mmCIF file of C-alpha atoms in Angstrom:
data_model
loop_
_atom_site.group_PDB
_atom_site.id
_atom_site.type_symbol
_atom_site.label_atom_id
_atom_site.label_comp_id
_atom_site.label_asym_id
_atom_site.label_seq_id
_atom_site.Cartn_x
_atom_site.Cartn_y
_atom_site.Cartn_z
ATOM 1 C CA MET A 1 8.331 -12.561 -5.852
ATOM 2 C CA ALA A 2 9.244 -11.158 -2.467
ATOM 3 C CA THR A 3 11.297 -13.148 0.008
ATOM 4 C CA SER A 4 9.005 -14.292 2.766
ATOM 5 C CA PHE A 5 10.282 -13.687 6.274
ATOM 6 C CA PRO A 6 8.355 -15.231 9.187
ATOM 7 C CA TRP A 7 7.982 -11.791 10.801
ATOM 8 C CA VAL A 8 6.286 -10.176 7.785
ATOM 9 C CA THR A 9 2.479 -10.048 7.865
ATOM 10 C CA SER A 10 1.993 -10.139 4.080
ATOM 11 C CA ALA A 11 4.193 -11.258 1.194
ATOM 12 C CA ASP A 12 2.471 -8.566 -0.876
ATOM 13 C CA LEU A 13 3.583 -5.839 1.549
ATOM 14 C CA PRO A 14 6.921 -7.008 2.974
ATOM 15 C CA VAL A 15 7.303 -3.736 4.897
ATOM 16 C CA LEU A 16 4.544 -4.685 7.364
ATOM 17 C CA HIS A 17 5.737 -6.660 10.379
ATOM 18 C CA CYS A 18 4.166 -8.627 13.210
ATOM 19 C CA THR A 19 4.252 -7.092 16.672
ATOM 20 C CA LEU A 20 7.069 -8.056 19.008
ATOM 21 C CA GLU A 21 4.576 -9.877 21.227
ATOM 22 C CA SER A 22 3.194 -11.824 18.267
ATOM 23 C CA MET A 23 6.662 -12.824 17.082
ATOM 24 C CA LEU A 24 7.701 -14.010 20.536
ATOM 25 C CA LEU A 25 4.476 -16.039 20.844
ATOM 26 C CA LYS A 26 5.316 -17.670 17.489
ATOM 27 C CA GLY A 27 8.729 -18.635 18.862
ATOM 28 C CA ILE A 28 10.668 -16.079 16.831
ATOM 29 C CA THR A 29 13.426 -15.023 19.212
ATOM 30 C CA SER A 30 16.202 -14.049 16.824
ATOM 31 C CA VAL A 31 16.443 -12.327 13.466
ATOM 32 C CA GLU A 32 19.186 -13.171 11.018
ATOM 33 C CA GLY A 33 20.635 -11.394 8.030
ATOM 34 C CA LYS A 34 23.858 -11.543 6.055
ATOM 35 C CA ALA A 35 26.794 -9.197 5.741
ATOM 36 C CA THR A 36 29.798 -9.033 3.423
ATOM 37 C CA CYS A 37 33.265 -7.792 4.341
ATOM 38 C CA ASN A 38 34.323 -4.779 2.284
ATOM 39 C CA ARG A 39 37.927 -6.008 2.410
ATOM 40 C CA CYS A 40 38.070 -9.813 2.057
ATOM 41 C CA ARG A 41 34.526 -10.307 0.668
ATOM 42 C CA ALA A 42 33.698 -12.926 3.329
ATOM 43 C CA GLU A 43 29.945 -13.463 3.678
ATOM 44 C CA VAL A 44 28.634 -14.257 7.140
ATOM 45 C CA PRO A 45 25.240 -14.581 8.781
ATOM 46 C CA ILE A 46 24.575 -12.214 11.675
ATOM 47 C CA ALA A 47 21.821 -12.920 14.188
ATOM 48 C CA TYR A 48 20.303 -10.576 16.753
ATOM 49 C CA ASP A 49 18.212 -11.384 19.801
ATOM 50 C CA LEU A 50 14.817 -9.966 18.842
ATOM 51 C CA ASP A 51 13.647 -8.861 22.277
ATOM 52 C CA ALA A 52 16.959 -7.432 23.508
ATOM 53 C CA LYS A 53 17.787 -5.521 20.318
ATOM 54 C CA PHE A 54 14.269 -4.148 19.966
ATOM 55 C CA ARG A 55 14.291 -2.893 23.546
ATOM 56 C CA GLU A 56 17.652 -1.215 22.890
ATOM 57 C CA VAL A 57 16.266 0.693 19.890
ATOM 58 C CA ARG A 58 12.892 1.300 21.561
ATOM 59 C CA ASP A 59 14.466 2.737 24.708
ATOM 60 C CA TYR A 60 16.691 5.053 22.662
ATOM 61 C CA VAL A 61 13.758 6.296 20.577
ATOM 62 C CA ALA A 62 11.479 6.734 23.608
ATOM 63 C CA ALA A 63 14.151 8.773 25.411
ATOM 64 C CA ASN A 64 15.041 10.943 22.407
ATOM 65 C CA ILE A 65 11.968 11.201 20.167
ATOM 66 C CA HIS A 66 11.149 14.731 21.331
ATOM 67 C CA ILE A 67 14.620 16.106 20.611
ATOM 68 C CA MET A 68 15.212 14.428 17.243
ATOM 69 C CA ASP A 69 13.199 17.082 15.383
ATOM 70 C CA ASP A 70 12.046 14.516 12.785
ATOM 71 C CA ARG A 71 15.669 13.820 11.828
ATOM 72 C CA ALA A 72 17.690 10.638 12.191
ATOM 73 C CA PRO A 73 20.681 10.959 14.531
ATOM 74 C CA GLU A 74 24.183 10.617 13.105
ATOM 75 C CA HIS A 75 24.636 7.036 14.329
ATOM 76 C CA TRP A 76 21.593 5.977 12.275
ATOM 77 C CA MET A 77 22.779 7.873 9.199
ATOM 78 C CA CYS A 78 26.297 6.391 9.361
ATOM 79 C CA PRO A 79 25.878 3.156 11.304
ATOM 80 C CA ARG A 80 28.782 1.438 13.011
ATOM 81 C CA LEU A 81 29.352 -1.705 10.981
ATOM 82 C CA PRO A 82 30.366 -5.018 12.586
ATOM 83 C CA ASP A 83 33.990 -6.166 12.469
ATOM 84 C CA CYS A 84 35.051 -8.980 10.125
ATOM 85 C CA GLY A 85 35.877 -12.221 11.897
ATOM 86 C CA SER A 86 37.679 -13.547 8.811
ATOM 87 C CA CYS A 87 40.262 -10.844 8.100
ATOM 88 C CA GLY A 88 40.039 -8.856 11.335
ATOM 89 C CA LYS A 89 39.234 -5.521 9.716
ATOM 90 C CA LYS A 90 37.184 -3.248 11.950
ATOM 91 C CA ALA A 91 33.758 -1.867 10.993
ATOM 92 C CA CYS A 92 33.700 -3.378 7.510
ATOM 93 C CA MET A 93 30.789 -5.854 7.437
ATOM 94 C CA TRP A 94 28.226 -4.248 5.134
ATOM 95 C CA PRO A 95 24.711 -5.711 5.355
ATOM 96 C CA GLN A 96 23.494 -7.479 2.232
ATOM 97 C CA ILE A 97 20.658 -5.354 0.866
ATOM 98 C CA PRO A 98 18.944 -6.717 -2.256
ATOM 99 C CA ASN A 99 18.295 -4.387 -5.183
ATOM 100 C CA GLU A 100 14.680 -5.597 -5.180
ATOM 101 C CA LYS A 101 13.165 -3.514 -2.382
ATOM 102 C CA ARG A 102 10.503 -6.143 -1.635
ATOM 103 C CA GLU A 103 13.278 -8.566 -0.646
ATOM 104 C CA ILE A 104 14.968 -6.317 1.911
ATOM 105 C CA ASN A 105 15.142 -7.739 5.420
ATOM 106 C CA TRP A 106 13.843 -4.562 7.076
ATOM 107 C CA LEU A 107 13.611 -6.055 10.570
ATOM 108 C CA PHE A 108 17.231 -7.220 10.511
ATOM 109 C CA LEU A 109 18.445 -3.787 9.391
ATOM 110 C CA PHE A 110 16.283 -2.088 12.032
ATOM 111 C CA LEU A 111 17.526 -4.267 14.899
ATOM 112 C CA ALA A 112 21.121 -3.827 13.719
ATOM 113 C CA GLN A 113 20.478 -0.077 13.501
ATOM 114 C CA MET A 114 21.746 -0.259 9.923
ATOM 115 C CA LEU A 115 18.702 1.083 8.066
ATOM 116 C CA GLY A 116 20.996 3.985 7.176
ATOM 117 C CA CYS A 117 22.867 1.598 4.855
ATOM 118 C CA CYS A 118 19.795 1.571 2.593
ATOM 119 C CA THR A 119 19.595 3.946 -0.318
ATOM 120 C CA LEU A 120 17.232 6.876 -0.140
ATOM 121 C CA GLU A 121 15.119 5.108 -2.779
ATOM 122 C CA GLY A 122 14.869 2.006 -0.591
ATOM 123 C CA LEU A 123 13.826 4.071 2.415
ATOM 124 C CA LYS A 124 11.262 5.951 0.319
ATOM 125 C CA PHE A 125 9.811 2.595 -0.766
ATOM 126 C CA PHE A 126 9.495 1.542 2.879
ATOM 127 C CA CYS A 127 7.888 4.806 3.979
ATOM 128 C CA LYS A 128 5.546 5.050 0.992
ATOM 129 C CA ASN A 129 4.277 1.498 1.540
ATOM 130 C CA THR A 130 3.733 2.107 5.254
ATOM 131 C CA LYS A 131 1.836 5.329 4.503
ATOM 132 C CA ASN A 132 4.479 7.600 5.997
ATOM 133 C CA HIS A 133 6.014 10.803 4.695
ATOM 134 C CA TYR A 134 8.533 9.715 2.053
ATOM 135 C CA THR A 135 9.870 12.868 0.419
ATOM 136 C CA GLY A 136 12.754 15.001 1.547
ATOM 137 C CA ALA A 137 16.263 14.401 2.769
ATOM 138 C CA LYS A 138 17.519 10.968 3.781
ATOM 139 C CA THR A 139 17.814 12.034 7.417
ATOM 140 C CA ARG A 140 14.068 12.663 7.576
ATOM 141 C CA VAL A 141 12.969 9.572 5.631
ATOM 142 C CA LEU A 142 15.310 7.404 7.725
ATOM 143 C CA TYR A 143 13.830 8.867 10.917
ATOM 144 C CA TYR A 144 10.312 7.961 9.759
ATOM 145 C CA ALA A 145 11.445 4.422 8.892
ATOM 146 C CA TYR A 146 12.776 3.889 12.433
ATOM 147 C CA ILE A 147 9.653 5.338 14.020
ATOM 148 C CA GLU A 148 7.436 3.165 11.820
ATOM 149 C CA MET A 149 9.348 0.004 12.730
ATOM 150 C CA CYS A 150 8.978 0.907 16.413
ATOM 151 C CA ARG A 151 5.232 1.411 15.894
ATOM 152 C CA GLN A 152 4.818 -1.894 14.110
ATOM 153 C CA LEU A 153 6.647 -3.883 16.767
ATOM 154 C CA ASP A 154 5.135 -2.005 19.718
ATOM 155 C CA PRO A 155 1.815 -0.415 18.653
ATOM 156 C CA GLN A 156 1.137 0.799 22.218
ATOM 157 C CA GLY A 157 4.542 2.490 22.521
ATOM 158 C CA PRO A 158 5.283 6.225 22.656
ATOM 159 C CA PHE A 159 5.872 6.584 18.919
ATOM 160 C CA ASN A 160 3.055 8.824 17.730
ATOM 161 C CA ILE A 161 4.573 11.672 15.778
#
């Protein structure tokens, strides 16, 4: 059974999310996930401000969508990981991504700009179940995943590809 997140519209299709406006009206203002340090194995929750982080990603996509050529930029492919507060190691907090694709916290990974930490198979699952192109190189499938998340959160945005 899929993990139910309050921002998912259907437990049967956990890749479909409420709009940003809908989430804010429901009082959802932050999105939390977990990460594990690659060095000391510390597990910590990480929370992101929903509105601020979405606008950061949205503004980047809106400004660059026409030059991306249907390919994810390098910083999405190899995301900058958070630092570990326990051992002090830099860029070592890997997001916890369940093996069961229906349990992945897609919104958390999107806001953190860490969808690139997913396997190609995980990204294909997301794109296939959102009726997007899901074959080809990871850079292309990852690009479509980001665009789809932008579309879901802001259906009126400039994300038609």
